[in-house]
Tab-separated table of C-alpha atoms in Angstrom:
chain	number	residue	atom	x	y	z
W	292	MET	CA	57.914	59.555	63.988
W	293	SER	CA	61.015	58.031	62.444
W	294	SER	CA	64.138	60.195	62.171
W	295	GLU	CA	63.988	59.821	58.403
W	296	PHE	CA	61.416	62.624	58.390
W	297	ASN	CA	63.880	65.090	59.874
W	298	GLN	CA	64.777	66.272	56.388
W	299	LEU	CA	61.258	67.498	55.650
W	300	PRO	CA	60.726	71.249	55.238
W	301	HIS	CA	58.700	72.943	57.972
W	302	ASP	CA	55.928	73.700	55.488
W	303	PHE	CA	55.726	70.139	54.103
W	304	PRO	CA	52.144	70.008	52.751
W	305	TYR	CA	51.371	66.272	52.744
W	306	ASP	CA	49.774	64.018	55.314
W	307	LEU	CA	52.254	61.322	56.326
W	308	THR	CA	49.728	59.385	58.386
W	309	VAL	CA	49.306	57.190	55.306
W	310	TYR	CA	53.002	56.342	55.443
W	311	ASP	CA	53.027	52.764	56.737
W	312	MET	CA	56.433	51.932	58.187
W	313	ALA	CA	55.592	48.237	58.454
W	314	ARG	CA	55.243	47.555	54.759
W	315	ASN	CA	57.867	47.301	52.057
W	316	ILE	CA	57.928	50.720	50.432
W	317	PRO	CA	59.983	52.329	47.681
W	318	SER	CA	63.085	53.921	49.155
W	319	ALA	CA	63.853	57.590	48.665
W	320	LYS	CA	66.399	58.244	45.957
W	321	SER	CA	67.667	61.177	43.946
W	322	GLY	CA	65.629	61.982	40.876
W	323	ASN	CA	68.754	61.342	38.833
W	324	ASP	CA	68.725	57.742	40.073
W	325	TRP	CA	65.147	57.053	39.035
W	326	THR	CA	64.623	54.095	36.719
W	327	MET	CA	61.654	52.260	35.261
W	328	ASN	CA	61.173	50.722	38.717
W	329	GLU	CA	59.947	54.040	40.117
W	330	LEU	CA	57.600	54.574	37.188
W	331	ILE	CA	56.103	51.131	37.738
W	332	GLU	CA	55.806	51.660	41.504
W	333	PHE	CA	53.965	54.953	41.064
W	334	ASN	CA	51.846	53.802	38.089
W	335	ILE	CA	53.425	56.231	35.618
W	336	GLN	CA	53.320	55.162	31.976
W	337	VAL	CA	54.908	56.700	28.889
W	338	GLU	CA	53.037	56.385	25.596
W	339	SER	CA	54.139	57.472	22.132
W	340	VAL	CA	51.550	59.636	20.362
W	341	ASP	CA	51.170	61.347	16.987
W	342	ALA	CA	51.318	65.062	16.201
W	343	VAL	CA	47.547	65.546	16.414
W	344	THR	CA	47.420	64.107	19.927
W	345	PHE	CA	50.564	65.889	21.076
W	346	PHE	CA	50.231	69.325	19.472
W	347	GLY	CA	46.522	69.388	18.649
W	348	HIS	CA	47.136	69.574	14.898
W	349	GLU	CA	48.836	67.454	12.257
W	350	ASP	CA	50.807	70.064	10.317
W	351	LEU	CA	54.067	71.217	11.866
W	352	PRO	CA	55.035	74.883	11.360
W	353	GLN	CA	57.814	76.179	9.170
W	354	PRO	CA	60.939	76.593	11.305
W	355	PRO	CA	62.373	80.129	11.593
W	356	VAL	CA	65.853	78.821	10.802
W	357	SER	CA	68.276	80.054	8.162
W	358	HIS	CA	68.673	78.267	4.838
W	359	THR	CA	72.355	77.846	5.677
W	360	ILE	CA	71.511	75.570	8.611
W	361	LEU	CA	68.780	73.716	6.738
W	362	ASN	CA	70.747	73.118	3.528
W	363	ASN	CA	74.280	72.271	4.708
W	364	VAL	CA	75.304	69.141	6.587
W	365	ASP	CA	78.573	70.796	7.635
W	366	MET	CA	79.563	74.423	8.029
W	367	PRO	CA	80.030	75.923	4.561
W	368	ASP	CA	82.879	78.181	3.542
W	369	GLY	CA	82.418	81.910	3.442
W	370	SER	CA	80.951	84.523	5.724
W	371	LEU	CA	78.243	83.296	8.103
W	372	SER	CA	76.029	84.919	10.682
W	373	LYS	CA	76.986	84.393	14.310
W	374	SER	CA	73.977	82.131	14.903
W	375	ASP	CA	74.733	79.944	11.874
W	376	ARG	CA	78.394	79.669	12.770
W	377	GLN	CA	77.613	78.713	16.368
W	378	PHE	CA	75.080	76.099	15.282
W	379	PHE	CA	77.674	74.170	13.295
W	380	HIS	CA	80.299	74.519	16.030
W	381	TYR	CA	77.964	73.291	18.776
W	382	LEU	CA	76.648	70.469	16.589
W	383	ARG	CA	80.171	69.330	15.762
W	384	ASP	CA	81.220	69.419	19.414
W	385	ALA	CA	78.123	67.481	20.534
W	386	ILE	CA	78.810	64.778	17.935
W	387	ARG	CA	82.528	64.475	18.611
W	388	ALA	CA	82.421	64.727	22.396
W	389	SER	CA	79.831	62.002	22.993
W	390	GLY	CA	81.239	61.327	26.462
W	391	GLU	CA	81.421	64.979	27.493
W	392	GLU	CA	78.247	66.196	29.154
W	393	SER	CA	79.022	69.885	28.761
W	394	ALA	CA	79.106	69.674	24.944
W	395	ALA	CA	75.625	68.130	24.807
W	396	ASP	CA	74.305	70.671	27.325
W	397	ASP	CA	75.799	73.564	25.380
W	398	PHE	CA	74.237	72.356	22.133
W	399	ALA	CA	70.788	71.907	23.685
W	400	ALA	CA	70.965	75.324	25.348
W	401	PHE	CA	71.976	76.926	22.052
W	402	ILE	CA	69.016	75.350	20.232
W	403	LEU	CA	66.581	76.666	22.854
W	404	ARG	CA	68.034	80.158	22.542
W	405	MET	CA	68.031	79.973	18.751
W	406	PHE	CA	64.267	79.392	18.916
W	407	ASN	CA	63.840	82.159	21.531
W	408	TYR	CA	62.613	79.822	24.238
W	409	ASP	CA	64.151	82.294	26.691
W	410	GLU	CA	61.774	85.084	25.610
W	411	PRO	CA	60.127	86.914	27.224
W	412	ASP	CA	61.655	87.124	30.710
W	413	ARG	CA	62.802	83.505	30.824
W	414	VAL	CA	66.215	82.132	31.735
W	415	ILE	CA	67.943	78.893	30.727
W	416	HIS	CA	69.887	77.238	33.546
W	417	GLN	CA	72.201	74.229	33.397
W	418	GLN	CA	72.653	71.675	36.200
W	419	LYS	CA	69.882	73.168	38.338
W	420	LYS	CA	69.013	71.267	41.528
W	421	ILE	CA	65.302	71.015	42.310
W	422	SER	CA	64.181	69.569	45.659
W	423	PHE	CA	61.115	67.424	46.273
W	424	ILE	CA	59.840	64.790	48.706
W	425	MET	CA	59.997	61.041	48.134
W	426	ALA	CA	59.156	58.370	50.700
W	427	GLY	CA	59.179	60.944	53.472
W	428	GLN	CA	62.589	62.404	52.707
W	429	GLY	CA	63.751	65.592	51.057
W	430	ILE	CA	65.811	64.789	47.962
W	431	ASP	CA	67.041	66.513	44.816
W	432	ALA	CA	66.662	66.108	41.082
W	433	THR	CA	69.273	67.860	38.941
W	434	THR	CA	68.195	68.985	35.494
W	435	ASP	CA	70.663	69.139	32.641
W	436	LEU	CA	68.768	72.201	31.423
W	437	CYS	CA	65.685	74.002	32.610
W	438	LEU	CA	63.742	77.040	31.514
W	439	ILE	CA	62.482	79.210	34.352
W	440	THR	CA	60.834	82.517	35.103
W	441	PHE	CA	61.202	84.483	38.325
W	442	THR	CA	58.703	82.148	40.009
W	443	ASP	CA	58.190	78.988	37.933
W	444	TYR	CA	59.937	76.107	36.243
W	445	LEU	CA	58.570	75.866	32.690
W	446	LEU	CA	60.615	73.341	30.686
W	447	LEU	CA	62.999	70.520	31.563
W	448	VAL	CA	65.697	68.862	29.462
W	449	GLN	CA	67.462	65.609	30.350
W	450	LYS	CA	70.119	64.080	28.160
W	451	ASP	CA	70.875	60.412	27.744
W	452	LYS	CA	73.946	59.227	29.658
W	453	GLN	CA	74.228	55.714	28.283
W	454	TYR	CA	77.907	56.282	27.583
W	455	VAL	CA	78.262	56.346	31.407
W	456	THR	CA	75.304	54.266	32.590
W	457	SER	CA	72.529	52.163	31.090
W	458	ASP	CA	69.849	54.290	32.768
W	459	ASP	CA	66.972	55.557	30.638
W	460	PRO	CA	66.656	59.380	30.714
W	461	GLU	CA	62.835	59.260	30.756
W	462	PRO	CA	62.389	58.350	34.450
W	463	GLN	CA	64.867	61.070	35.409
W	464	LEU	CA	62.978	63.639	33.325
W	465	ILE	CA	59.698	62.640	34.973
W	466	ALA	CA	61.256	62.927	38.443
W	467	GLU	CA	62.407	66.433	37.514
W	468	ALA	CA	58.859	67.366	36.465
W	469	ILE	CA	57.543	66.153	39.829
W	470	ALA	CA	60.221	68.205	41.589
W	471	ALA	CA	59.417	71.268	39.473
W	472	PHE	CA	55.706	71.013	40.290
W	473	TYR	CA	56.509	70.655	43.993
W	474	GLN	CA	58.723	73.759	43.919
W	475	ASN	CA	56.280	75.810	41.832
W	476	ASN	CA	53.517	75.167	44.361
W	477	LEU	CA	55.879	75.794	47.280
W	478	THR	CA	56.603	79.212	45.779
W	479	ARG	CA	52.874	79.860	45.433
W	480	ASP	CA	52.337	78.878	49.085
W	481	ARG	CA	55.003	81.307	50.243
W	482	THR	CA	53.627	84.184	48.162
W	483	GLY	CA	49.994	83.690	49.182
W	484	LEU	CA	48.820	82.294	45.851
W	485	PRO	CA	46.541	79.242	45.604
W	486	ARG	CA	48.238	75.952	44.812
W	487	LEU	CA	47.804	74.566	41.318
W	488	PRO	CA	46.010	71.195	41.302
W	489	SER	CA	47.925	70.065	38.219
W	490	THR	CA	50.396	71.129	35.549
W	491	VAL	CA	51.504	69.559	32.280
W	492	PHE	CA	55.262	70.064	31.983
W	493	PRO	CA	56.948	70.156	28.587
W	494	GLY	CA	60.120	68.084	28.615
W	495	ILE	CA	62.852	66.974	26.247
W	496	THR	CA	65.298	64.107	26.333
W	497	MET	CA	68.415	64.428	24.209
W	498	ILE	CA	69.959	61.205	22.936
W	499	GLY	CA	73.092	62.451	21.254
W	500	THR	CA	71.748	65.182	18.961
W	501	ALA	CA	68.298	63.555	18.691
W	502	PRO	CA	65.622	65.246	20.817
W	503	ILE	CA	62.425	63.491	21.885
W	504	PHE	CA	59.559	65.602	23.222
W	505	TYR	CA	57.250	64.973	26.190
W	506	ARG	CA	54.165	66.275	27.943
W	507	ILE	CA	54.321	65.242	31.603
W	508	PRO	CA	51.162	65.714	33.701
W	509	VAL	CA	51.836	66.182	37.411
W	510	THR	CA	49.035	66.455	39.958
W	511	GLU	CA	48.754	67.014	43.694
W	512	GLU	CA	47.635	63.407	43.964
W	513	LEU	CA	50.816	62.183	42.282
W	514	LEU	CA	52.906	64.377	44.595
W	515	THR	CA	51.230	62.760	47.591
W	516	VAL	CA	51.804	59.277	46.175
W	517	VAL	CA	55.517	59.981	45.712
W	518	ALA	CA	55.936	61.895	48.981
W	519	THR	CA	54.353	59.152	51.078
W	520	ALA	CA	55.540	56.218	48.944
W	521	ALA	CA	51.923	55.083	48.737
W	522	TYR	CA	51.129	52.630	45.987
W	523	PRO	CA	48.448	54.258	43.808
W	524	SER	CA	45.325	52.164	43.428
W	525	ASP	CA	43.529	53.928	40.608
W	526	HIS	CA	45.799	56.924	40.031
W	527	ARG	CA	47.437	56.413	36.643
W	528	THR	CA	49.701	59.033	35.117
W	529	VAL	CA	50.152	58.910	31.344
W	530	VAL	CA	53.103	60.810	29.904
W	531	GLN	CA	52.926	61.610	26.192
W	532	ARG	CA	56.044	61.048	24.117
W	533	PHE	CA	56.462	62.543	20.634
W	534	ILE	CA	59.252	61.274	18.418
W	535	PRO	CA	59.920	63.549	15.427
W	536	PRO	CA	58.423	61.916	12.295
W	537	VAL	CA	61.683	61.554	10.381
W	538	THR	CA	61.985	59.494	7.206
W	539	HIS	CA	63.987	56.689	8.830
W	540	PRO	CA	62.872	56.489	12.471
W	541	GLN	CA	64.955	53.390	13.152
W	542	LEU	CA	68.103	55.471	12.515
W	543	TYR	CA	66.976	58.642	14.264
W	544	VAL	CA	68.791	58.152	17.567
W	545	GLN	CA	72.059	57.303	15.825
W	546	GLN	CA	71.867	60.074	13.218
W	547	GLY	CA	70.197	62.874	15.134
W	548	LEU	CA	70.399	66.249	13.392
W	549	VAL	CA	73.108	65.298	10.910
W	550	PRO	CA	70.881	64.305	7.926
W	551	LEU	CA	69.212	67.377	6.465
W	552	ASP	CA	65.812	65.675	6.270
W	553	ASN	CA	65.997	64.963	9.996
W	554	ARG	CA	67.198	68.464	10.737
W	555	TYR	CA	64.254	70.116	9.020
W	556	VAL	CA	61.661	67.951	10.784
W	557	VAL	CA	63.276	68.424	14.195
W	558	MET	CA	63.434	72.186	13.701
W	559	GLN	CA	59.707	72.098	12.911
W	560	CYS	CA	59.160	70.212	16.169
W	561	PHE	CA	61.121	72.749	18.218
W	562	GLU	CA	59.026	75.567	16.775
W	563	ALA	CA	55.756	73.715	17.466
W	564	PHE	CA	56.853	72.669	20.961
W	565	LYS	CA	57.429	76.281	21.973
W	566	SER	CA	53.666	76.853	21.895
W	567	LEU	CA	53.194	74.320	24.723
W	568	ILE	CA	55.231	76.359	27.210
W	569	ASN	CA	53.036	78.497	29.451
């Protein structure tokens, strides 16, 4: 077998006899280098859906957010709670420091904590490396943010980096979901639990201060396709994308959470999205 398989873990669970060295196959690359090319090669499609399809109901819940945050574009004068004060500081920093990754990460992490995504017994990590197998090689995908328990990855967040590169954050987010599924099942293998045949991962991309929400189905079959670089014949993966239903969707990416109308709708989405995390 080619030396390129030397990086495989000893408990690598996939049959590489389908790996045909003679044909032109997708090359292994970091999940952070994934583009639309990888999605096309592995028959992964992203489709925008409405609230009923995404959440199972049309009405979004009331957000458990203070009136100060919902009714003030900028931080008002006077005494504020710690959470309110931090919201405006993190929002301001994320808007001003568009080329600084840490400011966007800090803002996204604060929002997740504000909505108690880290309860119960969950932890939010930044810049977490997750390993998986692509084209016969062990590689990494690095999340901007992830929500984990002691044993499982639950939620992934990838921000847009178009101020540095023209790459779309969606393929990177999907690669991270594949890596998370691989690691979750690896943990189950090592603790004597049965492997899960599939998982739907909640994911978020952040374009500036504008989040977009995803449901990413990952199956054992998709893992095998990616691990062996086999072109799927009839295996089609459909990722659901939900864009918050703001009043002016054409301006959403540019405006993000600055307009109060946008802010209210997005806060509703964060509250609804929490119910999809298992």
